[in-house]
């Protein structure tokens, strides 16, 4: 990842992205913690505000929940559906070799819920504005009594 970050640094638009140095970070995955260094850049957004971005995260579409990878968060979510938070923390800690508390599991589930809520709100806004992304048009939609 660090060598790819160097390639991005060399090929970036230097007039748009000003190099502000490197930052150390890590990602907790199901295989363990991955530590690496990545460059941060200063740029100006559409509103004229100065912002800082990591081109590595942007180009790799890193979808994380804090410092936890999406795959690891999904494993935690699957375990939570069958076990309480405390049991989930014990299971994840023993399987992945990473310590996570019951409160940490709860925090991850809250962030996942916020993301799902945000995606659903966006889909509803698109539907209300007649900007749906589907390709099929169904004249009649039936709903069964059990809500399916």
PDB file of C-alpha atoms in Angstrom:
ATOM      1  CA  UNK A   1       0.000   0.000   0.000  1.00  0.00           C
ATOM      2  CA  UNK A   2       2.871   2.340   0.758  1.00  0.00           C
ATOM      3  CA  UNK A   3       4.422   1.818  -2.681  1.00  0.00           C
ATOM      4  CA  UNK A   4       1.050   2.513  -4.316  1.00  0.00           C
ATOM      5  CA  UNK A   5       0.822   5.677  -2.195  1.00  0.00           C
ATOM      6  CA  UNK A   6       4.219   6.749  -3.569  1.00  0.00           C
ATOM      7  CA  UNK A   7       2.966   6.210  -7.128  1.00  0.00           C
ATOM      8  CA  UNK A   8      -0.076   8.342  -6.363  1.00  0.00           C
ATOM      9  CA  UNK A   9       2.178  11.051  -4.913  1.00  0.00           C
ATOM     10  CA  UNK A  10       4.227  11.173  -8.100  1.00  0.00           C
ATOM     11  CA  UNK A  11       1.254  11.155 -10.474  1.00  0.00           C
ATOM     12  CA  UNK A  12      -1.031  13.581  -8.592  1.00  0.00           C
ATOM     13  CA  UNK A  13      -1.946  17.039  -9.839  1.00  0.00           C
ATOM     14  CA  UNK A  14       0.530  19.042  -7.766  1.00  0.00           C
ATOM     15  CA  UNK A  15      -1.380  22.273  -8.340  1.00  0.00           C
ATOM     16  CA  UNK A  16      -4.505  20.778  -6.738  1.00  0.00           C
ATOM     17  CA  UNK A  17      -3.075  18.459  -4.067  1.00  0.00           C
ATOM     18  CA  UNK A  18      -0.364  19.974  -1.846  1.00  0.00           C
ATOM     19  CA  UNK A  19       1.690  17.397   0.043  1.00  0.00           C
ATOM     20  CA  UNK A  20       1.459  17.860   3.828  1.00  0.00           C
ATOM     21  CA  UNK A  21       3.587  14.872   4.863  1.00  0.00           C
ATOM     22  CA  UNK A  22       2.844  11.317   5.940  1.00  0.00           C
ATOM     23  CA  UNK A  23       0.656   9.973   8.706  1.00  0.00           C
ATOM     24  CA  UNK A  24       0.909   6.587  10.385  1.00  0.00           C
ATOM     25  CA  UNK A  25      -2.332   4.590  10.616  1.00  0.00           C
ATOM     26  CA  UNK A  26      -3.620   1.044  10.958  1.00  0.00           C
ATOM     27  CA  UNK A  27      -6.595  -1.047   9.950  1.00  0.00           C
ATOM     28  CA  UNK A  28      -7.925  -3.900  12.033  1.00  0.00           C
ATOM     29  CA  UNK A  29      -8.835  -6.765   9.723  1.00  0.00           C
ATOM     30  CA  UNK A  30      -9.954 -10.344  10.294  1.00  0.00           C
ATOM     31  CA  UNK A  31      -6.336 -11.372   9.666  1.00  0.00           C
ATOM     32  CA  UNK A  32      -4.807  -8.940  12.152  1.00  0.00           C
ATOM     33  CA  UNK A  33      -3.769  -5.324  12.336  1.00  0.00           C
ATOM     34  CA  UNK A  34      -2.181  -3.788   9.238  1.00  0.00           C
ATOM     35  CA  UNK A  35      -0.006  -0.746   9.971  1.00  0.00           C
ATOM     36  CA  UNK A  36       1.135   1.581   7.208  1.00  0.00           C
ATOM     37  CA  UNK A  37       2.052   5.164   6.404  1.00  0.00           C
ATOM     38  CA  UNK A  38       0.130   7.291   3.911  1.00  0.00           C
ATOM     39  CA  UNK A  39       0.461  10.823   2.581  1.00  0.00           C
ATOM     40  CA  UNK A  40      -2.038  13.548   3.375  1.00  0.00           C
ATOM     41  CA  UNK A  41      -2.785  16.350   0.922  1.00  0.00           C
ATOM     42  CA  UNK A  42      -4.327  19.779   1.276  1.00  0.00           C
ATOM     43  CA  UNK A  43      -6.846  20.760  -1.360  1.00  0.00           C
ATOM     44  CA  UNK A  44      -9.728  23.177  -1.841  1.00  0.00           C
ATOM     45  CA  UNK A  45     -13.275  21.821  -2.189  1.00  0.00           C
ATOM     46  CA  UNK A  46     -16.139  23.244  -4.285  1.00  0.00           C
ATOM     47  CA  UNK A  47     -17.102  25.673  -1.510  1.00  0.00           C
ATOM     48  CA  UNK A  48     -13.612  27.170  -1.416  1.00  0.00           C
ATOM     49  CA  UNK A  49     -12.841  25.554   1.939  1.00  0.00           C
ATOM     50  CA  UNK A  50      -9.408  24.023   2.536  1.00  0.00           C
ATOM     51  CA  UNK A  51      -9.700  20.285   3.224  1.00  0.00           C
ATOM     52  CA  UNK A  52      -7.267  17.445   3.760  1.00  0.00           C
ATOM     53  CA  UNK A  53      -7.551  14.145   1.903  1.00  0.00           C
ATOM     54  CA  UNK A  54      -5.723  10.848   1.677  1.00  0.00           C
ATOM     55  CA  UNK A  55      -5.395   9.956  -2.006  1.00  0.00           C
ATOM     56  CA  UNK A  56      -4.608   6.354  -1.095  1.00  0.00           C
ATOM     57  CA  UNK A  57      -7.954   5.942   0.697  1.00  0.00           C
ATOM     58  CA  UNK A  58      -9.765   7.716  -2.117  1.00  0.00           C
ATOM     59  CA  UNK A  59      -8.235   5.645  -4.930  1.00  0.00           C
ATOM     60  CA  UNK A  60      -8.588   2.304  -3.115  1.00  0.00           C
ATOM     61  CA  UNK A  61     -12.179   3.067  -2.037  1.00  0.00           C
ATOM     62  CA  UNK A  62     -11.286   2.145   1.534  1.00  0.00           C
ATOM     63  CA  UNK A  63     -14.560   1.643   3.285  1.00  0.00           C
ATOM     64  CA  UNK A  64     -13.825   1.488   6.993  1.00  0.00           C
ATOM     65  CA  UNK A  65     -15.717   1.893  10.223  1.00  0.00           C
ATOM     66  CA  UNK A  66     -13.198   3.943  12.163  1.00  0.00           C
ATOM     67  CA  UNK A  67     -10.055   1.799  12.095  1.00  0.00           C
ATOM     68  CA  UNK A  68     -11.931  -1.443  11.383  1.00  0.00           C
ATOM     69  CA  UNK A  69     -12.208  -2.866   7.864  1.00  0.00           C
ATOM     70  CA  UNK A  70     -15.624  -3.357   6.341  1.00  0.00           C
ATOM     71  CA  UNK A  71     -15.115  -7.137   6.168  1.00  0.00           C
ATOM     72  CA  UNK A  72     -14.227  -7.283   9.872  1.00  0.00           C
ATOM     73  CA  UNK A  73     -17.251  -5.144  10.752  1.00  0.00           C
ATOM     74  CA  UNK A  74     -19.485  -7.494   8.739  1.00  0.00           C
ATOM     75  CA  UNK A  75     -18.152 -10.486  10.690  1.00  0.00           C
ATOM     76  CA  UNK A  76     -18.931  -8.656  13.919  1.00  0.00           C
ATOM     77  CA  UNK A  77     -22.436  -7.811  12.665  1.00  0.00           C
ATOM     78  CA  UNK A  78     -23.115 -11.434  11.718  1.00  0.00           C
ATOM     79  CA  UNK A  79     -22.010 -12.601  15.155  1.00  0.00           C
ATOM     80  CA  UNK A  80     -24.133  -9.960  16.908  1.00  0.00           C
ATOM     81  CA  UNK A  81     -27.261 -11.282  15.211  1.00  0.00           C
ATOM     82  CA  UNK A  82     -26.835 -14.552  17.099  1.00  0.00           C
ATOM     83  CA  UNK A  83     -25.091 -13.519  20.336  1.00  0.00           C
ATOM     84  CA  UNK A  84     -25.077 -10.674  22.850  1.00  0.00           C
ATOM     85  CA  UNK A  85     -22.401  -7.973  22.640  1.00  0.00           C
ATOM     86  CA  UNK A  86     -20.276  -9.477  25.417  1.00  0.00           C
ATOM     87  CA  UNK A  87     -20.273 -12.948  23.815  1.00  0.00           C
ATOM     88  CA  UNK A  88     -19.586 -11.384  20.409  1.00  0.00           C
ATOM     89  CA  UNK A  89     -16.549  -9.557  21.782  1.00  0.00           C
ATOM     90  CA  UNK A  90     -15.213 -12.830  23.209  1.00  0.00           C
ATOM     91  CA  UNK A  91     -15.808 -14.708  19.934  1.00  0.00           C
ATOM     92  CA  UNK A  92     -14.219 -12.025  17.735  1.00  0.00           C
ATOM     93  CA  UNK A  93     -11.272 -11.644  20.129  1.00  0.00           C
ATOM     94  CA  UNK A  94     -10.585 -15.376  20.111  1.00  0.00           C
ATOM     95  CA  UNK A  95     -11.056 -15.884  16.358  1.00  0.00           C
ATOM     96  CA  UNK A  96      -9.207 -12.816  15.056  1.00  0.00           C
ATOM     97  CA  UNK A  97      -6.681 -12.416  17.836  1.00  0.00           C
ATOM     98  CA  UNK A  98      -7.709  -8.800  18.357  1.00  0.00           C
ATOM     99  CA  UNK A  99      -9.150  -7.588  21.617  1.00  0.00           C
ATOM    100  CA  UNK A 100     -12.474  -5.823  21.300  1.00  0.00           C
ATOM    101  CA  UNK A 101     -14.758  -4.949  24.168  1.00  0.00           C
ATOM    102  CA  UNK A 102     -18.522  -5.322  24.304  1.00  0.00           C
ATOM    103  CA  UNK A 103     -18.722  -1.524  24.164  1.00  0.00           C
ATOM    104  CA  UNK A 104     -16.519  -1.544  21.065  1.00  0.00           C
ATOM    105  CA  UNK A 105     -18.863  -4.033  19.411  1.00  0.00           C
ATOM    106  CA  UNK A 106     -21.809  -1.798  20.318  1.00  0.00           C
ATOM    107  CA  UNK A 107     -20.059   1.253  18.823  1.00  0.00           C
ATOM    108  CA  UNK A 108     -19.393  -0.595  15.564  1.00  0.00           C
ATOM    109  CA  UNK A 109     -23.018  -1.666  15.345  1.00  0.00           C
ATOM    110  CA  UNK A 110     -24.142   1.936  15.899  1.00  0.00           C
ATOM    111  CA  UNK A 111     -21.894   3.171  13.085  1.00  0.00           C
ATOM    112  CA  UNK A 112     -23.128   0.431  10.756  1.00  0.00           C
ATOM    113  CA  UNK A 113     -26.698   1.387  11.603  1.00  0.00           C
ATOM    114  CA  UNK A 114     -25.970   5.049  10.855  1.00  0.00           C
ATOM    115  CA  UNK A 115     -24.519   4.113   7.461  1.00  0.00           C
ATOM    116  CA  UNK A 116     -27.520   1.970   6.590  1.00  0.00           C
ATOM    117  CA  UNK A 117     -29.850   4.765   7.687  1.00  0.00           C
ATOM    118  CA  UNK A 118     -27.955   7.258   5.528  1.00  0.00           C
ATOM    119  CA  UNK A 119     -28.125   4.955   2.484  1.00  0.00           C
ATOM    120  CA  UNK A 120     -31.867   4.410   2.968  1.00  0.00           C
ATOM    121  CA  UNK A 121     -32.521   8.144   3.349  1.00  0.00           C
ATOM    122  CA  UNK A 122     -30.591   8.746   0.116  1.00  0.00           C
ATOM    123  CA  UNK A 123     -32.629   6.061  -1.671  1.00  0.00           C
ATOM    124  CA  UNK A 124     -35.886   7.598  -0.409  1.00  0.00           C
ATOM    125  CA  UNK A 125     -34.808  11.068  -1.606  1.00  0.00           C
ATOM    126  CA  UNK A 126     -34.015   9.630  -5.031  1.00  0.00           C
ATOM    127  CA  UNK A 127     -37.351   7.852  -5.127  1.00  0.00           C
ATOM    128  CA  UNK A 128     -39.216  11.039  -4.158  1.00  0.00           C
ATOM    129  CA  UNK A 129     -37.377  12.985  -6.870  1.00  0.00           C
ATOM    130  CA  UNK A 130     -38.063  10.265  -9.480  1.00  0.00           C
ATOM    131  CA  UNK A 131     -34.344   9.517  -9.786  1.00  0.00           C
ATOM    132  CA  UNK A 132     -34.484   5.805  -9.143  1.00  0.00           C
ATOM    133  CA  UNK A 133     -31.609   3.740 -10.454  1.00  0.00           C
ATOM    134  CA  UNK A 134     -33.448   0.552 -11.347  1.00  0.00           C
ATOM    135  CA  UNK A 135     -33.910  -0.694 -14.890  1.00  0.00           C
ATOM    136  CA  UNK A 136     -37.203  -2.543 -14.557  1.00  0.00           C
ATOM    137  CA  UNK A 137     -40.596  -0.936 -14.346  1.00  0.00           C
ATOM    138  CA  UNK A 138     -43.245  -2.955 -12.531  1.00  0.00           C
ATOM    139  CA  UNK A 139     -46.868  -1.870 -13.025  1.00  0.00           C
ATOM    140  CA  UNK A 140     -48.178  -3.603  -9.878  1.00  0.00           C
ATOM    141  CA  UNK A 141     -46.318  -4.542  -6.705  1.00  0.00           C
ATOM    142  CA  UNK A 142     -47.953  -6.927  -4.246  1.00  0.00           C
ATOM    143  CA  UNK A 143     -47.209  -6.979  -0.531  1.00  0.00           C
ATOM    144  CA  UNK A 144     -48.028 -10.049   1.477  1.00  0.00           C
ATOM    145  CA  UNK A 145     -49.696  -9.739   4.853  1.00  0.00           C
ATOM    146  CA  UNK A 146     -46.507 -10.670   6.730  1.00  0.00           C
ATOM    147  CA  UNK A 147     -44.764  -7.568   5.337  1.00  0.00           C
ATOM    148  CA  UNK A 148     -42.651  -9.263   2.669  1.00  0.00           C
TER     149      UNK A 148
END
